[in-house]
Coordinates of C-alpha atoms in Angstrom, one line a residue:
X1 CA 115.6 129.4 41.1
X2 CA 115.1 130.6 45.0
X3 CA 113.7 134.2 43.3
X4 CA 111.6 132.9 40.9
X5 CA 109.9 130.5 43.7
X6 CA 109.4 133.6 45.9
X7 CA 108.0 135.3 43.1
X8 CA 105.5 132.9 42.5
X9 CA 104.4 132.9 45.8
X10 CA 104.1 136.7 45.9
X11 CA 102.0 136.4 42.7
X12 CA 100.1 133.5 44.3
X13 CA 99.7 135.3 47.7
X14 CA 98.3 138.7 45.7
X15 CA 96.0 137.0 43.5
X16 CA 94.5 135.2 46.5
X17 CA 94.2 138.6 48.4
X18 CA 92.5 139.8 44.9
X19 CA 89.8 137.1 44.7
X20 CA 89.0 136.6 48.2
X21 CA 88.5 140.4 48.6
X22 CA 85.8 141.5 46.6
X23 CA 86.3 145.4 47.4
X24 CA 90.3 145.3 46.2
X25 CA 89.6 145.3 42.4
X26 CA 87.0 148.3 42.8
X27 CA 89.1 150.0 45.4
X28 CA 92.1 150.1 43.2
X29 CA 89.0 151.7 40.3
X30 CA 88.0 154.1 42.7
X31 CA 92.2 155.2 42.9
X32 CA 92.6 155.3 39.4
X33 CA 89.5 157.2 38.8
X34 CA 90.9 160.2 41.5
X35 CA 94.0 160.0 40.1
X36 CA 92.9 160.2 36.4
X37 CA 90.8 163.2 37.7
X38 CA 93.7 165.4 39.2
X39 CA 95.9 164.4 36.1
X40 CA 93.1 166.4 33.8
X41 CA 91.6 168.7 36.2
X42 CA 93.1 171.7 34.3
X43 CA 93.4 170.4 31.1
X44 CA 91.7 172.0 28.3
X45 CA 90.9 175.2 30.4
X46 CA 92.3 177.5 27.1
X47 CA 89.4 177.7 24.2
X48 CA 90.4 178.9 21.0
X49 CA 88.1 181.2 19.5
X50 CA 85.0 179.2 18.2
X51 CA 86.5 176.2 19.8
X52 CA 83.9 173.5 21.1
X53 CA 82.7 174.1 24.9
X54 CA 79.5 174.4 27.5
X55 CA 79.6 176.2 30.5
X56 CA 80.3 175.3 34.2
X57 CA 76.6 175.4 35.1
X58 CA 76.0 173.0 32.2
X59 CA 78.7 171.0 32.5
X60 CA 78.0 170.4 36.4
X61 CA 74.5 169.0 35.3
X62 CA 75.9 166.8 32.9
X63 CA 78.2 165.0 35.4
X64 CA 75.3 164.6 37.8
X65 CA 73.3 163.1 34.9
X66 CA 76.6 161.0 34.1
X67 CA 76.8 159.9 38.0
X68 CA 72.8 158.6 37.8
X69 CA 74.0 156.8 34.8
X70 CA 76.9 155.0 36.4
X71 CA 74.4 153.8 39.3
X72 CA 71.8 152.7 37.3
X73 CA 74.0 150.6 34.9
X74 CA 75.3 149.2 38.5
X75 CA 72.3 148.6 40.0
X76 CA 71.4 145.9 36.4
X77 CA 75.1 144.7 37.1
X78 CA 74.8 143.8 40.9
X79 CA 70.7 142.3 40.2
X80 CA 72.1 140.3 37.3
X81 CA 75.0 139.1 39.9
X82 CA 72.2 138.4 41.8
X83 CA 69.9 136.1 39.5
X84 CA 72.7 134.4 37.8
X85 CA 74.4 132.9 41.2
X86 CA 70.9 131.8 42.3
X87 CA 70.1 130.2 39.0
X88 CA 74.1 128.2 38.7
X89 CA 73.4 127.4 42.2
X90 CA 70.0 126.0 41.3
X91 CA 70.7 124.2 37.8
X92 CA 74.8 123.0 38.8
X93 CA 75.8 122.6 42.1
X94 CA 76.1 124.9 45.0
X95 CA 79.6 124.9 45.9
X96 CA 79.9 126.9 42.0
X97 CA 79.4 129.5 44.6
X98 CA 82.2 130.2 45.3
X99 CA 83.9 129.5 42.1
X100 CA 81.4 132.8 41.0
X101 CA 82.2 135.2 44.1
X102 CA 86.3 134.1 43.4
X103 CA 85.8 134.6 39.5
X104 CA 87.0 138.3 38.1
X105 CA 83.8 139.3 35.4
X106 CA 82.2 140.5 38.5
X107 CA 85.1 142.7 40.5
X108 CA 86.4 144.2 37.0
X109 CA 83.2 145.3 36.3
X110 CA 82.7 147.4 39.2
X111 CA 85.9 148.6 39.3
X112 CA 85.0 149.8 35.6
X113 CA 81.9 151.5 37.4
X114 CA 83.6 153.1 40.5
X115 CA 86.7 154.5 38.2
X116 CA 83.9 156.2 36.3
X117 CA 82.0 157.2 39.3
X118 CA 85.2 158.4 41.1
X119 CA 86.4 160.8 38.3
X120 CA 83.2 162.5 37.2
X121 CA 82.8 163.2 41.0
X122 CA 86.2 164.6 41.2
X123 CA 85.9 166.1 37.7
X124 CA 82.4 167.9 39.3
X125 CA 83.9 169.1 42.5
X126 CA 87.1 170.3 40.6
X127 CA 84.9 172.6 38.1
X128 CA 83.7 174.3 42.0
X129 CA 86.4 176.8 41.3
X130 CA 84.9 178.2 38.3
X131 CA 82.6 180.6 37.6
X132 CA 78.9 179.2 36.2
X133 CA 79.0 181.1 33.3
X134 CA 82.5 180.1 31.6
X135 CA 83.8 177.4 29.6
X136 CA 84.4 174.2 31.4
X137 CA 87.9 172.0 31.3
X138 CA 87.4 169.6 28.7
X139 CA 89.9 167.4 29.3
X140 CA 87.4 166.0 31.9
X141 CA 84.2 166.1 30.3
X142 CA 85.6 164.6 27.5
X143 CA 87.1 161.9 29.9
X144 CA 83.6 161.4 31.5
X145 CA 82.2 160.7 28.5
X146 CA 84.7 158.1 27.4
X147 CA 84.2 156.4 30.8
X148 CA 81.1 156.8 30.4
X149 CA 81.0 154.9 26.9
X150 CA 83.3 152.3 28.5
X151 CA 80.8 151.8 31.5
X152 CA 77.7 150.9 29.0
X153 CA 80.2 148.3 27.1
X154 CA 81.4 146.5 29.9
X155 CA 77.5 146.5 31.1
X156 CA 77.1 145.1 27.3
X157 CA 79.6 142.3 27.9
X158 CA 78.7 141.1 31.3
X159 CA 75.3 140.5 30.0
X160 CA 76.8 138.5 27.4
X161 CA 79.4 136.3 29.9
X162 CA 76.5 135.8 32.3
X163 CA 74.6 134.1 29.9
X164 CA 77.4 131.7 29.0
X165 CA 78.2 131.3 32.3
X166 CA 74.5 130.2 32.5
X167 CA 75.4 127.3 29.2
X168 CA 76.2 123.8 31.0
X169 CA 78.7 123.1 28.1
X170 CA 80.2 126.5 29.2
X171 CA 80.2 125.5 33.1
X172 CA 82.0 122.1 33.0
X173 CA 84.7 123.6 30.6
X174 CA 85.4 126.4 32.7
X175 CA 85.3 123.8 35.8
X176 CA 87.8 121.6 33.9
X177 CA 90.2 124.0 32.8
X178 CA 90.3 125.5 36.4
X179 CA 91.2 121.7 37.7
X180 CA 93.8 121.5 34.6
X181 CA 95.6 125.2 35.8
X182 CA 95.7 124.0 39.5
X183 CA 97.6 120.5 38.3
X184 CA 100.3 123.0 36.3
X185 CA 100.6 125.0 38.8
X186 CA 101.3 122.6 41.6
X187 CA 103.8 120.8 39.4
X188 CA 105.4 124.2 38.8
X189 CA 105.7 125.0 42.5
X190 CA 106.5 121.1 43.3
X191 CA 109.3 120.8 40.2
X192 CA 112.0 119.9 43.0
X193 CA 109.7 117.2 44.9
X194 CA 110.8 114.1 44.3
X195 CA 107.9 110.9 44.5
X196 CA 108.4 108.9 47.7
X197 CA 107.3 105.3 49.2
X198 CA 104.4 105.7 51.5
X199 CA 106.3 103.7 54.3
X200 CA 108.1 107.6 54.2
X201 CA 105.1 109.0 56.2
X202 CA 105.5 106.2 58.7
X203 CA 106.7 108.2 61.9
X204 CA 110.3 107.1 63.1
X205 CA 110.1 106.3 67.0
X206 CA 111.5 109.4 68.4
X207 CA 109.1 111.7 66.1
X208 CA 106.9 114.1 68.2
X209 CA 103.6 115.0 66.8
X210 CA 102.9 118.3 64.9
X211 CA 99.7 120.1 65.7
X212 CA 97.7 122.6 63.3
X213 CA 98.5 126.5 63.9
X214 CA 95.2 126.8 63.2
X215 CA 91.8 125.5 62.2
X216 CA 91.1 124.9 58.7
X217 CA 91.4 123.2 55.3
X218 CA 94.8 122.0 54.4
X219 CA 95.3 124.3 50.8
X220 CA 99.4 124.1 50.5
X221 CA 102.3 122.8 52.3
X222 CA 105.9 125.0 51.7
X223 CA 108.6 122.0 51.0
X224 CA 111.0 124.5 50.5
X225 CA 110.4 126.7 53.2
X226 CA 110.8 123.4 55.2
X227 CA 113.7 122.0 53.5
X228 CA 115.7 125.2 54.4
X229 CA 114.3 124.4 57.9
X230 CA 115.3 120.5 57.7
X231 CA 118.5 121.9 56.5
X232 CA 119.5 124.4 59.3
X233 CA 118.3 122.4 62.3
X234 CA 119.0 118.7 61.0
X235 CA 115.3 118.1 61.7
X236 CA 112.3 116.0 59.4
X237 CA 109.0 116.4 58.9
X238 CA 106.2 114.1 57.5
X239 CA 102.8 115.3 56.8
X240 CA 100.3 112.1 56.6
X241 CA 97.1 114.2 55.5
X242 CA 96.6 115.4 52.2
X243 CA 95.6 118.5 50.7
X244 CA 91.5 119.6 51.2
X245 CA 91.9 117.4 54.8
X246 CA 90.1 119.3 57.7
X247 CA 91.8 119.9 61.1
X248 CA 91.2 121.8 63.9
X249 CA 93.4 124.4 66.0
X250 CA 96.3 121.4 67.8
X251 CA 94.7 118.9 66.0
X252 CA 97.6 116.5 64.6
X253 CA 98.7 117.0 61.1
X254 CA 102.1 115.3 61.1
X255 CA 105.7 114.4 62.9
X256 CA 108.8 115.9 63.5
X257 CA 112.2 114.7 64.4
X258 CA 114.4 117.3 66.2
X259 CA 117.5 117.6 64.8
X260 CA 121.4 118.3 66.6
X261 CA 121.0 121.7 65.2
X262 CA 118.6 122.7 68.3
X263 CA 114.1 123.5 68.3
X264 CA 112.2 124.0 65.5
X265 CA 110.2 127.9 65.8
X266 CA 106.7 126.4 66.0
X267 CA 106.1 129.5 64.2
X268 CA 108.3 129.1 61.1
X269 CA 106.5 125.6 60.8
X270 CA 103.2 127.2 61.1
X271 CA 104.5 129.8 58.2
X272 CA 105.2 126.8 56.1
X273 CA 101.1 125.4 56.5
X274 CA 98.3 127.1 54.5
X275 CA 94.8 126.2 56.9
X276 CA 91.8 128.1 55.0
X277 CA 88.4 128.9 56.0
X278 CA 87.4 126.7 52.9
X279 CA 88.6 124.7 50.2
X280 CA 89.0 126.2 47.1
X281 CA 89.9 124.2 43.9
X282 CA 92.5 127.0 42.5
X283 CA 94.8 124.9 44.9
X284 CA 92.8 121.6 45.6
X285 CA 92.2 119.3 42.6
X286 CA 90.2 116.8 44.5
X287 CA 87.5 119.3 45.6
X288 CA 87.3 120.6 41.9
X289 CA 86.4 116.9 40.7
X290 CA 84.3 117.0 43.4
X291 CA 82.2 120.1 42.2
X292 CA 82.1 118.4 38.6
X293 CA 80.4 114.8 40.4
X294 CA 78.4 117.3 42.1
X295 CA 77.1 118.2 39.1
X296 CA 76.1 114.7 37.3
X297 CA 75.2 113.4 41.0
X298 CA 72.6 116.1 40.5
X299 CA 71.6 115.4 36.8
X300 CA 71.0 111.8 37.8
X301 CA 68.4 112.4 40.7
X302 CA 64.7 111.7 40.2
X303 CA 63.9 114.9 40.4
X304 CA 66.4 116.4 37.8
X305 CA 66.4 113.0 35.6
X306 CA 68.7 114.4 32.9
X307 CA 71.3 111.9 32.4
X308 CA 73.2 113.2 29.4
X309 CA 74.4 115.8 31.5
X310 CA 76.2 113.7 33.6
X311 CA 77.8 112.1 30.4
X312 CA 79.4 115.5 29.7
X313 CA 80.6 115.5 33.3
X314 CA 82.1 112.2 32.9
X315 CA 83.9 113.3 29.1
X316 CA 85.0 116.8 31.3
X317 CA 86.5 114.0 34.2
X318 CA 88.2 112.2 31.1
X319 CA 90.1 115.1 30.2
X320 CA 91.0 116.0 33.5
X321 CA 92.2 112.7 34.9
X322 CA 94.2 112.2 31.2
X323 CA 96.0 115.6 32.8
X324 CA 96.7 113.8 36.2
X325 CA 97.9 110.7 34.7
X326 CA 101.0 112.3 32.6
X327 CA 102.7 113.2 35.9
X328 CA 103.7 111.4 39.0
X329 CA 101.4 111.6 42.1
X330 CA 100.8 110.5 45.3
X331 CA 103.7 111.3 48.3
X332 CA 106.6 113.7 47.6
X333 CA 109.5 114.6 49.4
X334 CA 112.7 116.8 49.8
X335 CA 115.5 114.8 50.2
X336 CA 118.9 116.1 52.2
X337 CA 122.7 115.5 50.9
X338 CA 122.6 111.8 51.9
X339 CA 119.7 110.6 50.1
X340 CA 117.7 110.9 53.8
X341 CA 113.8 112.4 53.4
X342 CA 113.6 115.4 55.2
X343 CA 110.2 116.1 54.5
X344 CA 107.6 114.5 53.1
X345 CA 104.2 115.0 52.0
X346 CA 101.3 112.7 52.0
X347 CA 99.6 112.7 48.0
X348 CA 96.6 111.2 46.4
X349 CA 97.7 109.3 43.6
X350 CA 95.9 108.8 40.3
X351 CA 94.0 105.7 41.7
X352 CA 92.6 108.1 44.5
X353 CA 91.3 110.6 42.3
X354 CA 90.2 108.2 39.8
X355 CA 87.9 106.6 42.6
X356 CA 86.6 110.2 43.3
X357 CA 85.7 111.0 40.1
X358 CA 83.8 107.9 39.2
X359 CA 82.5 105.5 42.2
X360 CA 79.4 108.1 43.3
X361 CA 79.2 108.3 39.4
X362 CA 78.7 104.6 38.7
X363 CA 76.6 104.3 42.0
X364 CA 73.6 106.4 40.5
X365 CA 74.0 106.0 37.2
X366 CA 74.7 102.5 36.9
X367 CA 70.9 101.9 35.5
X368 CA 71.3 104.1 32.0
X369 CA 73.4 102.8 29.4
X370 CA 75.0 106.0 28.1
X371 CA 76.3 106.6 31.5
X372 CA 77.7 103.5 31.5
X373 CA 79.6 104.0 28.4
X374 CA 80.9 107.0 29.1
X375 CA 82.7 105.6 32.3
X376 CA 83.6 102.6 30.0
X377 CA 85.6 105.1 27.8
X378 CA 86.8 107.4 30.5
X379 CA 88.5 104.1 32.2
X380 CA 90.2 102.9 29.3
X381 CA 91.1 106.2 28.1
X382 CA 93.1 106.5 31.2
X383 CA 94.1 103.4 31.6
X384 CA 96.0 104.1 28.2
X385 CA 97.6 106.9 29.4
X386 CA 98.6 105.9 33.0
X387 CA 102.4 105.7 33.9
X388 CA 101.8 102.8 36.6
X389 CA 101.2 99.2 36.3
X390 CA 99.4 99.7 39.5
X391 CA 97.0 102.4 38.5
X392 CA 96.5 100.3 35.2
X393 CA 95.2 97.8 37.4
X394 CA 93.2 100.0 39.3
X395 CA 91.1 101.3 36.5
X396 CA 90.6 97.8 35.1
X397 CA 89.5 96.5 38.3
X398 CA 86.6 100.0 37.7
X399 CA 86.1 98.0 34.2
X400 CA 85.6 95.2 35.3
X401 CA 82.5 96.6 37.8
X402 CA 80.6 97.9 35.2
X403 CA 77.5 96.3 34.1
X404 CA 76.9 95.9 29.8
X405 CA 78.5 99.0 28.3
X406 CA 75.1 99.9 27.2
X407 CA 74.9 102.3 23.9
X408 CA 76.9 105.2 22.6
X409 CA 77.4 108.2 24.9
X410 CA 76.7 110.5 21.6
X411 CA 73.4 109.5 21.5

């Protein structure tokens, strides 16, 4: 269980170093594509009699035709990069942003482009050793051309996935399931949590405060890595803020009780703590409802004025807080032999996130009826599905706040 939790976090830790660095994708093209290039330089250097060919001289203008290709074809990808961010940033909600640079279309794409790019200047500096007047290598031209073929496609289906991503309907889904993948994968990592009271995050008396390694937004807390320390040292921990929370470098973000075992490495602790530059809903389902409220906060302003849109938001919040409310939220803790808590984590619980995803909602859009009933039917969907009595009462309490439920969303 101990290797498949490690290998999750060495999947988790590569994909983050994939999407947050946008030349890692293109850089590993630009490999491939020298690689590729040394693998063929040589091959098809034997022509049978009447076999297909063209000479070096020919063959070296043909690659430097190919090349201008490649950077034309990226010069339409990066300005259509360009005009799509600025019009999702424009139409949606700014902090999609991010959710674009993070997203893969755009990294695969050039790495598609520099492979190419990368091989036909290899293949064109490899055919240097030739004399202008023989038959070229075709294992490499033929190569070229294929990459060549393979570059104009993937410039066909970009076009085609920046459009959708342009679709609202396309937008909020991709939003949602991106919130949905976040909840599974927490509950994957947090299978071995148990829920706990939230008189658990109280500090005992002898606790000593915990400061931030660093300045940032809380993304992930390691229970386990903790536990093992809890374990060693006879120590606790409690973390009172929950995940998205700001703190600065010494900045308090929890207790510790020292155990008979001896100190706590501050620096094992701060191994334990992701602090990022900014929040980033792959790990923070708050901020990803947040992005979608974004969105129907800015449907429902004067100047926008396009309320339906926010009723798709609200049926996209539905589904998502229908997701939350199968599981058990709010604190969690690993417990020790004896029942004790030896850490636990502060967690929002369903009632928090339902509060997020509707109050600004209701607040400026409490005027048009089929606003109105679509947070009608996203509370009592929920309150269907929730697990709690106190939840339940939550969401009715929400009910109960809204003025008539107005007409059909549909319409």
């Amino acid at each position: 269980m101990a290797i498949k939790q490690d290998l999750r976090t060495i999947r988790r830790s590569a994909r983050r170093f994939v999407v947050e660095n946008t030349w890692a994708l293109p850089a590993l093209g630009a490999v491939a594509g020298i690689l590729l290039a040394l693998a063929l330089r040589n091959v098809g250097t034997t022509h049978a009699p009447g076999s297909w060919g063209i000479t070096v001289d020919r063959a070296r203008d043909s690659l430097i035709a190919g090349i201008a290709v490649i950077f034309s074809g990226l010069s339409i990808v990066l300005a259509l990069t360009a005009v799509t961010a600025q019009s999702v940033a424009s139409r949606f909600s700014l902090r999609l942003l991010r959710i674009q640079q993070r997203g893969w279309r755009d990294k695969v794409v050039i790495a598609v482009f520099t492979m190419a790019a990368m091989f036909i200047l290899m293949t064109q500096l490899g055919l240097r050793s030739f004399e202008a007047d023989q038959l070229a290598p075709t294992g490499g031209l033929v190569t070229s051309l294929v990459l060549l073929i393979l570059s104009g496609a993937t410039i066909i289906w970009y076009i085609g996935a920046s459009m959708k991503s342009l679709r609202l309907d396309r937008t909020l889904q991709r939003i949602s399931r991106l919130i949905r993948r976040t909840v599974r994968s927490l509950l994957r990592e947090r299978h071995l949590d148990t829920p706990a009271p939230a008189t658990a995050l109280e500090p005992p008396l002898d606790a000593t405060p915990l400061p931030a390694p660093r300045t940032g937004y809380l993304s992930n807390i390691d229970t386990r890595a903790l536990h093992q320390i809890a374990t060693q040292t006879g120590a606790r921990f409690g973390f009172d803020i929950v995940i998205g929370t700001f703190r600065i470098e010494g900045q308090t973000i929890g207790w510790v009780v020292r155990g008979p075992g001896g100190g706590v490495q501050q620096a094992a602790i701060a191994d334990a703590i992701d602090l990022e530059k900014a929040r980033d809903p792959t790990y923070d389902i708050a901020y990803g409802i947040r992005i979608l409220v974004d969105m129907a906060i800015m449907a429902l302003s004067p100047a926008v004025n396009d309320p339906y849109t926010a009723v798709e938001v609200v049926n996209e919040l539905t589904i998502v807080l229908v997701a939350l409310a199968g599981h058990e939220l709010g604190p969690r803790a690993r417990q020790g032999p004896d029942g004790t808590f030896e850490v636990v984590i502060a967690g929002r619980s369903l009632s928090d996130y339902f509060d997020l995803a509707t109050d600004q909602i209701l607040l400026y859009g409490s005027t048009d009826p089929g606003v109105v009933a679509a947070l009608a039917n996203l509370a009592a969907t929920v309150e269907a599905k929730a697990s709690s009595e106190a939840d339940r009462a939550h969401v009715r309490a929400f009910a109960a706040r809204l003025p008539g439920h107005g007409t059909d969303p549909a319409t």
